[in-house]
Coordinates of C-alpha atoms in Angstrom, one line a residue:
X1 CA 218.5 71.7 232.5
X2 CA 221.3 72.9 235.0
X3 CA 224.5 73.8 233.4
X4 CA 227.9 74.6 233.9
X5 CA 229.2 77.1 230.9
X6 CA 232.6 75.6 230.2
X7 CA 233.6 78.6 228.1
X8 CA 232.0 82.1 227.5
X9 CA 228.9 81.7 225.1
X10 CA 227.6 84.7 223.1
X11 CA 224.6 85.6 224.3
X12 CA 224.3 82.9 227.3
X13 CA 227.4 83.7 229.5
X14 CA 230.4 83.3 230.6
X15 CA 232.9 80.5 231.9
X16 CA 231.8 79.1 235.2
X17 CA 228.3 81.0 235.2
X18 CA 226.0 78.4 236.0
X19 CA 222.8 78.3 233.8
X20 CA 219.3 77.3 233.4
X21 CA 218.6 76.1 229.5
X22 CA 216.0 74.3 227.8
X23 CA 216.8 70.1 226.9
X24 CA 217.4 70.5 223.9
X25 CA 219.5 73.4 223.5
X26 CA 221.8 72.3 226.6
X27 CA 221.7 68.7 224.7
X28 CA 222.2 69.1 220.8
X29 CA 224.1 72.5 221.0
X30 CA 225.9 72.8 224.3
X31 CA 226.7 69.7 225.3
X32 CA 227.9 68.0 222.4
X33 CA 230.8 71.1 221.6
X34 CA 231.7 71.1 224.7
X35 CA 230.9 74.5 225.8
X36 CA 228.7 73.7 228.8
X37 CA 229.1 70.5 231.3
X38 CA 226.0 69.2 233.3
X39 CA 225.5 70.9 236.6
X40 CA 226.3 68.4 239.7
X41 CA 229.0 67.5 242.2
X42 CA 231.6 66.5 240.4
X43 CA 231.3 69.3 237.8
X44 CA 230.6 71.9 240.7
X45 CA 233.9 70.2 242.0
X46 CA 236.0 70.9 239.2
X47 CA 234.9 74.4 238.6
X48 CA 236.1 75.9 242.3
X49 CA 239.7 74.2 241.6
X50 CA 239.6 76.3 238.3
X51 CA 237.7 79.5 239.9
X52 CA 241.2 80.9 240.6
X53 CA 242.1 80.7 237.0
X54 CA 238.4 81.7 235.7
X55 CA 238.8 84.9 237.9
X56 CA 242.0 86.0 236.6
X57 CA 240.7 86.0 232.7
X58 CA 238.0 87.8 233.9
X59 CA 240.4 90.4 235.7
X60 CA 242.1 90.9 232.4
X61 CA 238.6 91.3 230.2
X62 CA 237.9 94.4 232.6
X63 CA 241.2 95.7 231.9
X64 CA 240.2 95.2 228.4
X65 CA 237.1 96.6 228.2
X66 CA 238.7 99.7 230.2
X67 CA 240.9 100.2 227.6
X68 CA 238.2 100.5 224.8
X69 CA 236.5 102.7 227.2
X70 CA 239.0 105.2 226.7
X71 CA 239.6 104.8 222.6
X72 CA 236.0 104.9 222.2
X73 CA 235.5 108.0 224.2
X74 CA 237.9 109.6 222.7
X75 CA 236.5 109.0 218.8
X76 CA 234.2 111.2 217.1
X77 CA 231.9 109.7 214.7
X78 CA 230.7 111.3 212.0
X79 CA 227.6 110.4 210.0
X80 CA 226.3 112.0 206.7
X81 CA 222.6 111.5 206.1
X82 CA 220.3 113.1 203.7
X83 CA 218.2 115.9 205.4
X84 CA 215.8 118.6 204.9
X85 CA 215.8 122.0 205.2
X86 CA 214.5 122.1 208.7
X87 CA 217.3 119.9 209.7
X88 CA 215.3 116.6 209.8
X89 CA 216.9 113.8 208.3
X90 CA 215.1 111.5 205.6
X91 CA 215.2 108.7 207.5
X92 CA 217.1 107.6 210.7
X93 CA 220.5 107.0 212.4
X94 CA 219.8 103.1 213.9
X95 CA 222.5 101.5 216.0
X96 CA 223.2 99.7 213.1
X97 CA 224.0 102.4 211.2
X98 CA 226.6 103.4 214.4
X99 CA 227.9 100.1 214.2
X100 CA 229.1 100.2 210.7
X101 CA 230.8 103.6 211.0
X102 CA 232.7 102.6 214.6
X103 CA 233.6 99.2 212.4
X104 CA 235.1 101.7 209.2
X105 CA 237.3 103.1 212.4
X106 CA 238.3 99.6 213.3
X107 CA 236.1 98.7 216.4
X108 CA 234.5 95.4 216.1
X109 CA 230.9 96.6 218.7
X110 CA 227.8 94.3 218.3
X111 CA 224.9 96.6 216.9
X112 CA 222.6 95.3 220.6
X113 CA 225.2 96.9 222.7
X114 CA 224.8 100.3 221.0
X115 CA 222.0 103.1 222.9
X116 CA 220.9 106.0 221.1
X117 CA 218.6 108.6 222.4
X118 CA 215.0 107.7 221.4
X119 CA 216.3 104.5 219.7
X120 CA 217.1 106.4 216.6
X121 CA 218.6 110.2 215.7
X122 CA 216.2 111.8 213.7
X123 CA 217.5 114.8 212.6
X124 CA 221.0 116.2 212.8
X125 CA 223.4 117.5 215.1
X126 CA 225.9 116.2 217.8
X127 CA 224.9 113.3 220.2
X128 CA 225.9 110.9 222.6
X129 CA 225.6 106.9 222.0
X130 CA 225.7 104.7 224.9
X131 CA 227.9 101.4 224.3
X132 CA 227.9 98.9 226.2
X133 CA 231.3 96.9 227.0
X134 CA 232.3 94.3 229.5
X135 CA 230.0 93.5 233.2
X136 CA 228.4 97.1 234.0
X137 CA 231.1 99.2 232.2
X138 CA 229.6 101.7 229.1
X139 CA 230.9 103.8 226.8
X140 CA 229.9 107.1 225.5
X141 CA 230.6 108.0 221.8
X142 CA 229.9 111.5 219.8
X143 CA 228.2 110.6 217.2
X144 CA 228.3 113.9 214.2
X145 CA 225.1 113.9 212.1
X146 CA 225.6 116.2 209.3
X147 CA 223.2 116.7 206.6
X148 CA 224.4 115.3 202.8
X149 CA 223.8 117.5 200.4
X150 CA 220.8 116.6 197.9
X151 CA 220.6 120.0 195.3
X152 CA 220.6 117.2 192.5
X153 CA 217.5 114.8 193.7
X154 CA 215.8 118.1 194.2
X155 CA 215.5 118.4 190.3
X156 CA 214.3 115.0 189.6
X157 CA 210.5 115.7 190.1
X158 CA 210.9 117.8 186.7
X159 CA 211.1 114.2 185.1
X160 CA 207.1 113.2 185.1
X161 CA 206.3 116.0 183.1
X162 CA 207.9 114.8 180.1
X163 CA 206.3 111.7 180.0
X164 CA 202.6 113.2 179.7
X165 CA 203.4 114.9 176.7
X166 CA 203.6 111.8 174.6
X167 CA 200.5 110.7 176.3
X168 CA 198.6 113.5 174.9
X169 CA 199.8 113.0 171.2
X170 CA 198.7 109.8 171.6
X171 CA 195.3 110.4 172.5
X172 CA 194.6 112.5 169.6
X173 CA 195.2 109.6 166.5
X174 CA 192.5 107.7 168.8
X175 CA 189.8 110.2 168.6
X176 CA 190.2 111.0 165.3
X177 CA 189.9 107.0 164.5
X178 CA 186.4 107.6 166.6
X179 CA 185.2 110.3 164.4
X180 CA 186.2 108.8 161.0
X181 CA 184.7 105.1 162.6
X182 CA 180.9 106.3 162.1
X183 CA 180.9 107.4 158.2
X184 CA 182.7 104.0 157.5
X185 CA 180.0 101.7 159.3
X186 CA 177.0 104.3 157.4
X187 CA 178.1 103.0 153.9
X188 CA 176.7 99.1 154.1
X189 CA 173.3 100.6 155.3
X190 CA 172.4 102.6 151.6
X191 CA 173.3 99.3 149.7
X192 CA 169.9 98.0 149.7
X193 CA 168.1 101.2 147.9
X194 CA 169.0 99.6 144.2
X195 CA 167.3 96.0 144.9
X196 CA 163.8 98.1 145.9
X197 CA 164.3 99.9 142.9
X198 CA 164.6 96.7 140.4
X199 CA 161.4 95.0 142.4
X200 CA 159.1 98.4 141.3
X201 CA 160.1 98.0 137.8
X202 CA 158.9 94.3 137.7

C-alpha cells in the first residue's frame, strides 16, 4: 500500500516521504495512530499546502544534527577492555559497546548508526568510529581502547590443583575396601569341610 508518512517514523521515514508498505502494517500499525494517511489526491493535496512547513522542520534537524557533529567530534571516548600481552583484547569493542560509553557522556546515538573499522576493535589503541546523524551528515569519534589490567585472573588457574588432592585421598579407602573384599567372600567357602567330616564317621 501507497502511503503518505504524516510524521517521521523510526526506521520508515520521515514527514511527507511517500512510502510503499505491506497491508497490514500500513493498516493495523500506521494507519490507525495516525502516523501515515493513504496515498491519493486529496492526501497528495494536503501535503504540498504543508510542504513549506515540512521543509522548514527539516531545515532545523540539519542544523541539529550539525550541532552534534561538532560535540561529537570533539569527544574522546575511552574504553577499558581486558587484553593480552600482545595487545589483543579478550573479546571485542561492538557498536554497542560505543553506544553505551557515548550514552555515559550524555549522547542518546542508536547502536545501527555507529561504524567501526572491521565491524568490531579487536585489540587496542586509538580509532575512529563513524556515526551516522541526520540525511548524509556523519560523525567521526575517537574511540581510546586501553587494556584493563587482569594480574589477579592471572592467578586463578592455581585453583584446579587443589581440588585433585582430595580426589586422590579418596581413591585410596576404595582400594583398600577392594583388597580386604576378597578374604571376606573366602570365609563361607571352608564351612562345608566339618559336614564331610561327620558323614565319614557314620
Amino acid at each position: 500500500m501507497k502511503v503518505i508518512l504524516n510524521v517521521d517514523v523510526k526506521s520508515l521515514g520521515e514527514e511527507g516521504d511517500v512510502k510503499n508498505v505491506a497491508n497490514g502494517y500500513a493498516r493495523n500499525f500506521l494507519l490507525p495512530r495516525n502516523l501515515a494517511v493513504p496515498y491519493n489526491e486529496a492526501t497528495v493535496a494536503i501535503f504540498e499546502a504543508r510542504k513549506a512547513e515540512i521543509e522548514a522542520r527539516k531545515e532545523q534537524k540539519r542544523k541539529d544534527s550539525a550541532s552534534l557533529k561538532d560535540k561529537l567530534e570533539a569527544l574522546k571516548l575511552e574504553v577499558v577492555m581486558p587484553a593480552g600481552a600482545n595487545g589483543k583484547l579478550y573479546g571485542a569493542v561492538s557498536a554497542h559497546i560505543v553506544a553505551e560509553a557515548l550514552a555515559k557522556q550524555g549522547f542518546e546515538i542508536e547502536r545501527k548508526r555507529i561504524e567501526l573499522p572491521g565491524a568490531a576493535i579487536k585489540s587496542v589503541g586509538t580509532f575512529k568510529a563513524t556515526i551516522k546523524l541526520y540525511e548524509a551528515q556523519t560523525a567521526e569519534v575517537h574511540v581510546e581502547v586501553k587494556a584493563q589490567n587482569i594480574e589477579a585472573s592471572e592467578e586463578k588457574p592455581a585453583k584446579p590443583a587443589k581440588n585433585r588432592a582430595p580426589k586422590a585421598e579418596a581413591a585410596a579407602p576404595a582400594e583398600e575396601a577392594k583388597a580386604e573384599a576378597p578374604a571376606s567372600e573366602e570365609a563361607p567357602a571352608s564351612e562345608p569341610a566339618p559336614a564331610e567330616t561327620t558323614a565319614a564317621a557314620e
